[in-house]
């Protein structure tokens, strides 16, 4: 790879010059084991030439891009309790990600959101749907986490089964306990395109009814929040996601400060293995199940930009229904996670919150009474993305022939450091990357690996692992490996079901 860093620096300063980078992807053997078992000769991976041109238009990655989403009730109390060192571990995990792209955003909501109320005991005749009592202790936990980690919160309000009075009560106490400086927004309702499941007035799933109630709720809490910047919505997930989100933004852009949407590509309860939404490792690693996030957010992000509104995936994960063991909690989720984050950033999304509170989460206690928190494979995918986009990294357009299940992303940061992420999602078939050297730069590599794509432990990223820690701090240190030069090239092998972070620095 030949990089003229003098020209790169000029292009970053005046946004006019061009940088053309060529990467060669090659392999001596592709799907070797499979080919031998089939009794046929191994197929060589074709050479792929990759062009990156930052001067042709780079895309900034939003600060605080990463985040987690947590339900009210048991999940919140399990993850954020002081006992067993959970709260301290939570803070450490947030700050460890935050060192690269800014502190993550913590969203509190989900299905529990439209079944919750502040101090539920004050409503003796409440709806049968209300089952989650938001307590002063919950508010104290959120305040402690936000203040210790520097993270901002998105707090869900019950639109589906609550009342405006209930919403005002929670908003008032949240502002008093947590503080407006630690609250990014109040999200009004959770997935209203699924409210028909609540029955009653919602049984016909009518958008005008939702919009009327949404506006009433916003009007009710505006005297408390003072500014529409603290209002988020619509949190669509399903039937209204693609087209009605645009209508919502068009009609409500002056009433909100953040657009939120939700999506899951697979479904844990789906039993038919032929369904494209069946939760399996091969399905999760299909490019389509990362690219779908870009296609769903692109239109909303474009319209949001017109009105100065960021658009954020406030709830996503691999499979709805709590995730599927053997898929959502495996190393495959780390590879899917990293690729999906890049897809969303490249489409103009402002951030992502991974729903956490089950096997598919970024972390969870080892058992109900165990100490601290244990990061899951998904967390490593978040960390890979964070390291790649650090220091104000901007996504560089990449063009390359799409051969196999390989994804390549590149970022150029404020210091003119190029970081290239290669995600080899093939279940078999190693590759090598050959990069022509230049006297004006040096290169290193850090690998994200596991014993296999279905592994849940023994995951390594650049020399660190969270395998035997529960305090939110990893064992080991990042130790980038200098790339050896062979015939004026850096040779970078990337095994199947793994990822590599290549860093090229100007001297």
PDB file of C-alpha atoms in Angstrom, residues 225-500:
ATOM      1  CA  UNK A 225     -37.516  19.688  30.343  1.00  0.00           C
ATOM      2  CA  UNK A 226     -37.729  23.251  28.947  1.00  0.00           C
ATOM      3  CA  UNK A 227     -36.346  22.267  25.536  1.00  0.00           C
ATOM      4  CA  UNK A 228     -37.311  19.883  22.715  1.00  0.00           C
ATOM      5  CA  UNK A 229     -33.651  18.834  22.638  1.00  0.00           C
ATOM      6  CA  UNK A 230     -34.439  16.539  25.571  1.00  0.00           C
ATOM      7  CA  UNK A 231     -37.219  14.691  23.711  1.00  0.00           C
ATOM      8  CA  UNK A 232     -36.559  11.515  21.689  1.00  0.00           C
ATOM      9  CA  UNK A 233     -38.747   9.319  19.510  1.00  0.00           C
ATOM     10  CA  UNK A 234     -40.419   7.602  17.751  1.00  0.00           C
ATOM     11  CA  UNK A 235     -38.623   4.322  18.658  1.00  0.00           C
ATOM     12  CA  UNK A 236     -40.283   2.483  15.766  1.00  0.00           C
ATOM     13  CA  UNK A 237     -39.084  -1.068  15.182  1.00  0.00           C
ATOM     14  CA  UNK A 238     -41.290  -2.840  12.708  1.00  0.00           C
ATOM     15  CA  UNK A 239     -44.226  -1.952  10.481  1.00  0.00           C
ATOM     16  CA  UNK A 240     -43.687   1.795  10.664  1.00  0.00           C
ATOM     17  CA  UNK A 241     -39.902   1.776  10.617  1.00  0.00           C
ATOM     18  CA  UNK A 242     -38.982   2.351   6.990  1.00  0.00           C
ATOM     19  CA  UNK A 243     -41.555   4.854   5.729  1.00  0.00           C
ATOM     20  CA  UNK A 244     -43.536   6.292   8.630  1.00  0.00           C
ATOM     21  CA  UNK A 245     -40.335   7.297  10.424  1.00  0.00           C
ATOM     22  CA  UNK A 246     -39.838   9.850   7.664  1.00  0.00           C
ATOM     23  CA  UNK A 247     -43.380  11.130   8.160  1.00  0.00           C
ATOM     24  CA  UNK A 248     -42.758  11.362  11.891  1.00  0.00           C
ATOM     25  CA  UNK A 249     -39.581  13.408  11.404  1.00  0.00           C
ATOM     26  CA  UNK A 250     -41.295  15.683   8.897  1.00  0.00           C
ATOM     27  CA  UNK A 251     -44.178  16.431  11.280  1.00  0.00           C
ATOM     28  CA  UNK A 252     -42.297  16.532  14.597  1.00  0.00           C
ATOM     29  CA  UNK A 253     -38.783  17.783  13.883  1.00  0.00           C
ATOM     30  CA  UNK A 254     -39.362  20.950  15.909  1.00  0.00           C
ATOM     31  CA  UNK A 255     -40.580  18.980  18.948  1.00  0.00           C
ATOM     32  CA  UNK A 256     -37.657  16.575  19.404  1.00  0.00           C
ATOM     33  CA  UNK A 257     -33.887  16.603  19.689  1.00  0.00           C
ATOM     34  CA  UNK A 258     -33.127  12.972  18.849  1.00  0.00           C
ATOM     35  CA  UNK A 259     -34.669  10.459  16.454  1.00  0.00           C
ATOM     36  CA  UNK A 260     -34.571   6.872  17.732  1.00  0.00           C
ATOM     37  CA  UNK A 261     -35.319   3.608  15.941  1.00  0.00           C
ATOM     38  CA  UNK A 262     -34.910  -0.094  16.818  1.00  0.00           C
ATOM     39  CA  UNK A 263     -34.193  -3.255  14.839  1.00  0.00           C
ATOM     40  CA  UNK A 264     -33.218  -6.928  15.227  1.00  0.00           C
ATOM     41  CA  UNK A 265     -32.271  -8.979  12.128  1.00  0.00           C
ATOM     42  CA  UNK A 266     -33.045 -12.420  13.594  1.00  0.00           C
ATOM     43  CA  UNK A 267     -35.617 -13.886  15.968  1.00  0.00           C
ATOM     44  CA  UNK A 268     -34.742 -16.316  18.747  1.00  0.00           C
ATOM     45  CA  UNK A 269     -38.241 -17.898  18.823  1.00  0.00           C
ATOM     46  CA  UNK A 270     -38.257 -18.631  15.061  1.00  0.00           C
ATOM     47  CA  UNK A 271     -38.154 -22.413  14.569  1.00  0.00           C
ATOM     48  CA  UNK A 272     -37.952 -22.725  10.781  1.00  0.00           C
ATOM     49  CA  UNK A 273     -34.244 -23.045   9.830  1.00  0.00           C
ATOM     50  CA  UNK A 274     -35.116 -22.003   6.265  1.00  0.00           C
ATOM     51  CA  UNK A 275     -36.368 -18.623   7.407  1.00  0.00           C
ATOM     52  CA  UNK A 276     -33.933 -15.767   6.664  1.00  0.00           C
ATOM     53  CA  UNK A 277     -34.633 -14.588  10.216  1.00  0.00           C
ATOM     54  CA  UNK A 278     -33.785 -17.921  11.841  1.00  0.00           C
ATOM     55  CA  UNK A 279     -31.126 -17.333  14.496  1.00  0.00           C
ATOM     56  CA  UNK A 280     -27.993 -19.202  13.429  1.00  0.00           C
ATOM     57  CA  UNK A 281     -24.341 -18.295  13.121  1.00  0.00           C
ATOM     58  CA  UNK A 282     -24.313 -18.500   9.295  1.00  0.00           C
ATOM     59  CA  UNK A 283     -27.365 -16.224   9.111  1.00  0.00           C
ATOM     60  CA  UNK A 284     -25.945 -13.752  11.612  1.00  0.00           C
ATOM     61  CA  UNK A 285     -22.715 -13.438   9.624  1.00  0.00           C
ATOM     62  CA  UNK A 286     -24.435 -12.852   6.294  1.00  0.00           C
ATOM     63  CA  UNK A 287     -23.561  -9.408   5.007  1.00  0.00           C
ATOM     64  CA  UNK A 288     -27.271  -8.697   4.589  1.00  0.00           C
ATOM     65  CA  UNK A 289     -27.794  -8.807   8.342  1.00  0.00           C
ATOM     66  CA  UNK A 290     -25.351  -5.970   8.847  1.00  0.00           C
ATOM     67  CA  UNK A 291     -26.216  -4.025   5.713  1.00  0.00           C
ATOM     68  CA  UNK A 292     -29.923  -3.969   6.575  1.00  0.00           C
ATOM     69  CA  UNK A 293     -29.158  -1.453   9.314  1.00  0.00           C
ATOM     70  CA  UNK A 294     -27.712   0.944   6.761  1.00  0.00           C
ATOM     71  CA  UNK A 295     -30.664   0.610   4.405  1.00  0.00           C
ATOM     72  CA  UNK A 296     -33.178   1.173   7.215  1.00  0.00           C
ATOM     73  CA  UNK A 297     -31.516   4.283   8.631  1.00  0.00           C
ATOM     74  CA  UNK A 298     -30.260   5.985   5.468  1.00  0.00           C
ATOM     75  CA  UNK A 299     -33.469   7.848   4.600  1.00  0.00           C
ATOM     76  CA  UNK A 300     -34.116   8.914   8.182  1.00  0.00           C
ATOM     77  CA  UNK A 301     -30.516  10.057   8.635  1.00  0.00           C
ATOM     78  CA  UNK A 302     -30.724  12.157   5.491  1.00  0.00           C
ATOM     79  CA  UNK A 303     -33.979  13.799   6.553  1.00  0.00           C
ATOM     80  CA  UNK A 304     -32.751  14.208  10.113  1.00  0.00           C
ATOM     81  CA  UNK A 305     -29.668  15.997   8.822  1.00  0.00           C
ATOM     82  CA  UNK A 306     -31.916  18.521   7.053  1.00  0.00           C
ATOM     83  CA  UNK A 307     -33.434  19.454  10.400  1.00  0.00           C
ATOM     84  CA  UNK A 308     -30.289  19.132  12.496  1.00  0.00           C
ATOM     85  CA  UNK A 309     -31.528  15.947  14.171  1.00  0.00           C
ATOM     86  CA  UNK A 310     -29.251  12.976  14.913  1.00  0.00           C
ATOM     87  CA  UNK A 311     -30.772   9.557  14.230  1.00  0.00           C
ATOM     88  CA  UNK A 312     -29.768   6.763  16.588  1.00  0.00           C
ATOM     89  CA  UNK A 313     -30.461   3.050  16.825  1.00  0.00           C
ATOM     90  CA  UNK A 314     -31.500   3.168  20.485  1.00  0.00           C
ATOM     91  CA  UNK A 315     -32.059  -0.596  20.641  1.00  0.00           C
ATOM     92  CA  UNK A 316     -30.554  -3.365  18.538  1.00  0.00           C
ATOM     93  CA  UNK A 317     -29.040  -6.799  18.940  1.00  0.00           C
ATOM     94  CA  UNK A 318     -28.621 -10.054  17.058  1.00  0.00           C
ATOM     95  CA  UNK A 319     -31.979 -11.711  17.765  1.00  0.00           C
ATOM     96  CA  UNK A 320     -35.185 -10.477  19.341  1.00  0.00           C
ATOM     97  CA  UNK A 321     -36.670 -12.575  22.093  1.00  0.00           C
ATOM     98  CA  UNK A 322     -33.660 -12.326  24.392  1.00  0.00           C
ATOM     99  CA  UNK A 323     -31.141 -13.731  21.933  1.00  0.00           C
ATOM    100  CA  UNK A 324     -30.339 -17.344  21.157  1.00  0.00           C
ATOM    101  CA  UNK A 325     -27.762 -19.330  23.073  1.00  0.00           C
ATOM    102  CA  UNK A 326     -25.107 -20.708  20.740  1.00  0.00           C
ATOM    103  CA  UNK A 327     -25.509 -17.720  18.422  1.00  0.00           C
ATOM    104  CA  UNK A 328     -26.002 -14.444  20.268  1.00  0.00           C
ATOM    105  CA  UNK A 329     -23.442 -15.231  22.969  1.00  0.00           C
ATOM    106  CA  UNK A 330     -20.701 -16.464  20.616  1.00  0.00           C
ATOM    107  CA  UNK A 331     -17.698 -14.914  18.919  1.00  0.00           C
ATOM    108  CA  UNK A 332     -19.834 -14.601  15.786  1.00  0.00           C
ATOM    109  CA  UNK A 333     -21.685 -11.778  17.539  1.00  0.00           C
ATOM    110  CA  UNK A 334     -18.423  -9.824  17.881  1.00  0.00           C
ATOM    111  CA  UNK A 335     -17.775  -9.972  14.132  1.00  0.00           C
ATOM    112  CA  UNK A 336     -21.403  -9.097  13.350  1.00  0.00           C
ATOM    113  CA  UNK A 337     -21.293  -6.267  15.878  1.00  0.00           C
ATOM    114  CA  UNK A 338     -18.203  -4.579  14.433  1.00  0.00           C
ATOM    115  CA  UNK A 339     -19.432  -4.803  10.848  1.00  0.00           C
ATOM    116  CA  UNK A 340     -22.893  -3.532  11.795  1.00  0.00           C
ATOM    117  CA  UNK A 341     -21.453  -0.534  13.632  1.00  0.00           C
ATOM    118  CA  UNK A 342     -19.461   0.463  10.563  1.00  0.00           C
ATOM    119  CA  UNK A 343     -22.518   0.032   8.325  1.00  0.00           C
ATOM    120  CA  UNK A 344     -24.607   2.318  10.534  1.00  0.00           C
ATOM    121  CA  UNK A 345     -21.884   4.953  10.828  1.00  0.00           C
ATOM    122  CA  UNK A 346     -21.327   4.878   7.078  1.00  0.00           C
ATOM    123  CA  UNK A 347     -25.055   5.440   6.482  1.00  0.00           C
ATOM    124  CA  UNK A 348     -25.061   8.554   8.661  1.00  0.00           C
ATOM    125  CA  UNK A 349     -26.361   7.060  11.904  1.00  0.00           C
ATOM    126  CA  UNK A 350     -25.461   8.927  15.087  1.00  0.00           C
ATOM    127  CA  UNK A 351     -25.022   5.903  17.325  1.00  0.00           C
ATOM    128  CA  UNK A 352     -26.085   2.461  18.492  1.00  0.00           C
ATOM    129  CA  UNK A 353     -27.337   1.046  21.794  1.00  0.00           C
ATOM    130  CA  UNK A 354     -26.993  -2.732  22.156  1.00  0.00           C
ATOM    131  CA  UNK A 355     -29.782  -4.186  24.265  1.00  0.00           C
ATOM    132  CA  UNK A 356     -28.223  -5.779  27.328  1.00  0.00           C
ATOM    133  CA  UNK A 357     -29.807  -7.942  29.988  1.00  0.00           C
ATOM    134  CA  UNK A 358     -29.619 -11.439  28.587  1.00  0.00           C
ATOM    135  CA  UNK A 359     -27.170 -13.753  26.847  1.00  0.00           C
ATOM    136  CA  UNK A 360     -26.936 -11.383  23.875  1.00  0.00           C
ATOM    137  CA  UNK A 361     -25.803  -8.421  25.942  1.00  0.00           C
ATOM    138  CA  UNK A 362     -22.434  -6.735  26.031  1.00  0.00           C
ATOM    139  CA  UNK A 363     -21.912  -8.034  29.572  1.00  0.00           C
ATOM    140  CA  UNK A 364     -23.751  -9.775  32.398  1.00  0.00           C
ATOM    141  CA  UNK A 365     -22.953 -11.308  35.798  1.00  0.00           C
ATOM    142  CA  UNK A 366     -21.657 -14.855  35.706  1.00  0.00           C
ATOM    143  CA  UNK A 367     -24.462 -15.836  38.113  1.00  0.00           C
ATOM    144  CA  UNK A 368     -27.011 -14.111  40.325  1.00  0.00           C
ATOM    145  CA  UNK A 369     -24.610 -13.801  43.258  1.00  0.00           C
ATOM    146  CA  UNK A 370     -21.293 -13.593  41.407  1.00  0.00           C
ATOM    147  CA  UNK A 371     -19.008 -10.612  41.709  1.00  0.00           C
ATOM    148  CA  UNK A 372     -18.737  -7.950  39.056  1.00  0.00           C
ATOM    149  CA  UNK A 373     -19.685  -8.316  35.407  1.00  0.00           C
ATOM    150  CA  UNK A 374     -18.397 -10.594  32.658  1.00  0.00           C
ATOM    151  CA  UNK A 375     -18.040  -9.035  29.186  1.00  0.00           C
ATOM    152  CA  UNK A 376     -19.588 -11.116  26.412  1.00  0.00           C
ATOM    153  CA  UNK A 377     -18.135 -11.482  22.890  1.00  0.00           C
ATOM    154  CA  UNK A 378     -20.289  -8.571  21.705  1.00  0.00           C
ATOM    155  CA  UNK A 379     -18.256  -6.203  23.880  1.00  0.00           C
ATOM    156  CA  UNK A 380     -15.097  -7.063  21.924  1.00  0.00           C
ATOM    157  CA  UNK A 381     -16.820  -6.056  18.693  1.00  0.00           C
ATOM    158  CA  UNK A 382     -17.723  -2.724  20.248  1.00  0.00           C
ATOM    159  CA  UNK A 383     -14.122  -2.285  21.382  1.00  0.00           C
ATOM    160  CA  UNK A 384     -12.719  -3.059  17.920  1.00  0.00           C
ATOM    161  CA  UNK A 385     -14.948  -0.394  16.387  1.00  0.00           C
ATOM    162  CA  UNK A 386     -14.065   2.127  19.092  1.00  0.00           C
ATOM    163  CA  UNK A 387     -10.321   1.676  18.545  1.00  0.00           C
ATOM    164  CA  UNK A 388     -10.712   1.983  14.786  1.00  0.00           C
ATOM    165  CA  UNK A 389     -12.595   5.300  14.901  1.00  0.00           C
ATOM    166  CA  UNK A 390     -10.573   6.922  17.697  1.00  0.00           C
ATOM    167  CA  UNK A 391      -9.137  10.423  17.600  1.00  0.00           C
ATOM    168  CA  UNK A 392     -11.872  11.855  15.415  1.00  0.00           C
ATOM    169  CA  UNK A 393     -11.656   9.105  12.832  1.00  0.00           C
ATOM    170  CA  UNK A 394     -13.516   9.703   9.585  1.00  0.00           C
ATOM    171  CA  UNK A 395     -14.684   6.837   7.419  1.00  0.00           C
ATOM    172  CA  UNK A 396     -12.854   6.660   4.125  1.00  0.00           C
ATOM    173  CA  UNK A 397     -14.763   5.455   1.043  1.00  0.00           C
ATOM    174  CA  UNK A 398     -13.681   1.938   0.125  1.00  0.00           C
ATOM    175  CA  UNK A 399     -14.148   0.241  -3.228  1.00  0.00           C
ATOM    176  CA  UNK A 400     -13.219  -3.387  -3.731  1.00  0.00           C
ATOM    177  CA  UNK A 401     -14.590  -6.491  -5.469  1.00  0.00           C
ATOM    178  CA  UNK A 402     -16.779  -8.314  -2.967  1.00  0.00           C
ATOM    179  CA  UNK A 403     -15.437 -11.856  -2.916  1.00  0.00           C
ATOM    180  CA  UNK A 404     -16.434 -14.138  -0.083  1.00  0.00           C
ATOM    181  CA  UNK A 405     -17.744 -12.928   3.253  1.00  0.00           C
ATOM    182  CA  UNK A 406     -15.053 -10.326   3.845  1.00  0.00           C
ATOM    183  CA  UNK A 407     -15.658  -6.715   4.878  1.00  0.00           C
ATOM    184  CA  UNK A 408     -13.069  -3.947   4.929  1.00  0.00           C
ATOM    185  CA  UNK A 409     -13.450  -0.523   6.498  1.00  0.00           C
ATOM    186  CA  UNK A 410     -10.992   2.346   6.839  1.00  0.00           C
ATOM    187  CA  UNK A 411     -10.718   5.455   9.017  1.00  0.00           C
ATOM    188  CA  UNK A 412      -8.380   8.428   8.823  1.00  0.00           C
ATOM    189  CA  UNK A 413      -7.952  10.292  12.118  1.00  0.00           C
ATOM    190  CA  UNK A 414      -6.971  13.845  13.049  1.00  0.00           C
ATOM    191  CA  UNK A 415      -3.294  12.860  13.224  1.00  0.00           C
ATOM    192  CA  UNK A 416      -3.374  11.391   9.701  1.00  0.00           C
ATOM    193  CA  UNK A 417      -3.227   7.840  11.036  1.00  0.00           C
ATOM    194  CA  UNK A 418      -5.000   5.349   8.783  1.00  0.00           C
ATOM    195  CA  UNK A 419      -6.732   2.419  10.480  1.00  0.00           C
ATOM    196  CA  UNK A 420      -8.015  -0.433   8.374  1.00  0.00           C
ATOM    197  CA  UNK A 421     -10.348  -3.076   9.759  1.00  0.00           C
ATOM    198  CA  UNK A 422     -10.549  -6.405   7.945  1.00  0.00           C
ATOM    199  CA  UNK A 423     -13.400  -8.663   9.082  1.00  0.00           C
ATOM    200  CA  UNK A 424     -13.129 -12.181   7.706  1.00  0.00           C
ATOM    201  CA  UNK A 425     -16.604 -13.594   8.334  1.00  0.00           C
ATOM    202  CA  UNK A 426     -15.932 -16.715   6.295  1.00  0.00           C
ATOM    203  CA  UNK A 427     -16.430 -19.856   8.364  1.00  0.00           C
ATOM    204  CA  UNK A 428     -13.414 -21.358   6.596  1.00  0.00           C
ATOM    205  CA  UNK A 429     -10.743 -19.905   4.359  1.00  0.00           C
ATOM    206  CA  UNK A 430      -7.883 -17.764   5.612  1.00  0.00           C
ATOM    207  CA  UNK A 431      -6.656 -14.749   3.674  1.00  0.00           C
ATOM    208  CA  UNK A 432      -3.518 -12.636   3.457  1.00  0.00           C
ATOM    209  CA  UNK A 433      -3.304  -8.929   2.859  1.00  0.00           C
ATOM    210  CA  UNK A 434      -0.261  -7.574   1.063  1.00  0.00           C
ATOM    211  CA  UNK A 435       0.476  -3.879   1.562  1.00  0.00           C
ATOM    212  CA  UNK A 436       3.327  -2.263  -0.388  1.00  0.00           C
ATOM    213  CA  UNK A 437       5.554  -0.395   2.052  1.00  0.00           C
ATOM    214  CA  UNK A 438       6.485   3.254   1.985  1.00  0.00           C
ATOM    215  CA  UNK A 439       9.438   5.000   3.656  1.00  0.00           C
ATOM    216  CA  UNK A 440       7.052   7.588   5.070  1.00  0.00           C
ATOM    217  CA  UNK A 441       5.104   5.235   7.296  1.00  0.00           C
ATOM    218  CA  UNK A 442       5.178   2.149   9.473  1.00  0.00           C
ATOM    219  CA  UNK A 443       2.440  -0.378  10.139  1.00  0.00           C
ATOM    220  CA  UNK A 444       1.231  -2.619  12.952  1.00  0.00           C
ATOM    221  CA  UNK A 445      -1.577  -5.120  13.368  1.00  0.00           C
ATOM    222  CA  UNK A 446      -3.818  -6.223  16.231  1.00  0.00           C
ATOM    223  CA  UNK A 447      -6.011  -9.304  15.883  1.00  0.00           C
ATOM    224  CA  UNK A 448      -9.434 -10.110  17.269  1.00  0.00           C
ATOM    225  CA  UNK A 449      -9.535 -13.901  17.574  1.00  0.00           C
ATOM    226  CA  UNK A 450     -11.190 -16.817  19.347  1.00  0.00           C
ATOM    227  CA  UNK A 451     -10.769 -20.618  19.276  1.00  0.00           C
ATOM    228  CA  UNK A 452     -13.733 -20.768  16.905  1.00  0.00           C
ATOM    229  CA  UNK A 453     -16.687 -18.778  15.667  1.00  0.00           C
ATOM    230  CA  UNK A 454     -18.936 -20.460  18.252  1.00  0.00           C
ATOM    231  CA  UNK A 455     -16.553 -19.746  21.140  1.00  0.00           C
ATOM    232  CA  UNK A 456     -17.842 -17.836  24.148  1.00  0.00           C
ATOM    233  CA  UNK A 457     -14.516 -17.504  25.975  1.00  0.00           C
ATOM    234  CA  UNK A 458     -10.771 -17.367  25.221  1.00  0.00           C
ATOM    235  CA  UNK A 459     -11.300 -14.286  23.097  1.00  0.00           C
ATOM    236  CA  UNK A 460      -8.244 -12.115  22.526  1.00  0.00           C
ATOM    237  CA  UNK A 461      -7.954  -8.643  21.067  1.00  0.00           C
ATOM    238  CA  UNK A 462      -4.487  -7.278  20.473  1.00  0.00           C
ATOM    239  CA  UNK A 463      -3.076  -8.788  23.653  1.00  0.00           C
ATOM    240  CA  UNK A 464      -5.967  -8.195  26.053  1.00  0.00           C
ATOM    241  CA  UNK A 465      -8.807 -10.391  27.279  1.00  0.00           C
ATOM    242  CA  UNK A 466     -11.643 -10.081  29.789  1.00  0.00           C
ATOM    243  CA  UNK A 467     -11.845 -13.847  30.292  1.00  0.00           C
ATOM    244  CA  UNK A 468     -10.758 -14.014  33.909  1.00  0.00           C
ATOM    245  CA  UNK A 469     -11.801 -10.583  35.107  1.00  0.00           C
ATOM    246  CA  UNK A 470     -15.083  -9.339  36.515  1.00  0.00           C
ATOM    247  CA  UNK A 471     -14.102  -5.820  37.550  1.00  0.00           C
ATOM    248  CA  UNK A 472     -14.512  -4.341  34.078  1.00  0.00           C
ATOM    249  CA  UNK A 473     -10.770  -4.146  33.447  1.00  0.00           C
ATOM    250  CA  UNK A 474      -8.966  -6.482  31.037  1.00  0.00           C
ATOM    251  CA  UNK A 475      -5.953  -8.652  31.600  1.00  0.00           C
ATOM    252  CA  UNK A 476      -2.904  -7.892  29.480  1.00  0.00           C
ATOM    253  CA  UNK A 477      -2.029  -4.860  27.416  1.00  0.00           C
ATOM    254  CA  UNK A 478      -2.524  -3.872  23.818  1.00  0.00           C
ATOM    255  CA  UNK A 479       0.632  -4.913  21.998  1.00  0.00           C
ATOM    256  CA  UNK A 480       0.458  -4.036  18.303  1.00  0.00           C
ATOM    257  CA  UNK A 481       2.722  -6.284  16.259  1.00  0.00           C
ATOM    258  CA  UNK A 482       5.001  -4.507  13.771  1.00  0.00           C
ATOM    259  CA  UNK A 483       4.416  -5.845  10.308  1.00  0.00           C
ATOM    260  CA  UNK A 484       7.413  -7.596   8.801  1.00  0.00           C
ATOM    261  CA  UNK A 485       8.579  -6.502   5.376  1.00  0.00           C
ATOM    262  CA  UNK A 486       8.887  -9.090   2.649  1.00  0.00           C
ATOM    263  CA  UNK A 487       9.755  -8.065  -0.893  1.00  0.00           C
ATOM    264  CA  UNK A 488       8.791  -4.455  -0.137  1.00  0.00           C
ATOM    265  CA  UNK A 489       5.427  -5.494   1.239  1.00  0.00           C
ATOM    266  CA  UNK A 490       3.765  -5.869   4.596  1.00  0.00           C
ATOM    267  CA  UNK A 491       2.102  -9.260   4.727  1.00  0.00           C
ATOM    268  CA  UNK A 492      -0.968  -9.467   6.977  1.00  0.00           C
ATOM    269  CA  UNK A 493      -2.595 -12.882   7.369  1.00  0.00           C
ATOM    270  CA  UNK A 494      -6.212 -12.821   8.535  1.00  0.00           C
ATOM    271  CA  UNK A 495      -7.648 -16.157   9.617  1.00  0.00           C
ATOM    272  CA  UNK A 496     -11.224 -17.183   8.932  1.00  0.00           C
ATOM    273  CA  UNK A 497     -13.720 -16.063  11.567  1.00  0.00           C
ATOM    274  CA  UNK A 498     -11.451 -13.310  12.850  1.00  0.00           C
ATOM    275  CA  UNK A 499     -10.700  -9.635  12.387  1.00  0.00           C
ATOM    276  CA  UNK A 500      -7.609  -7.480  12.105  1.00  0.00           C
TER     277      UNK A 500
END
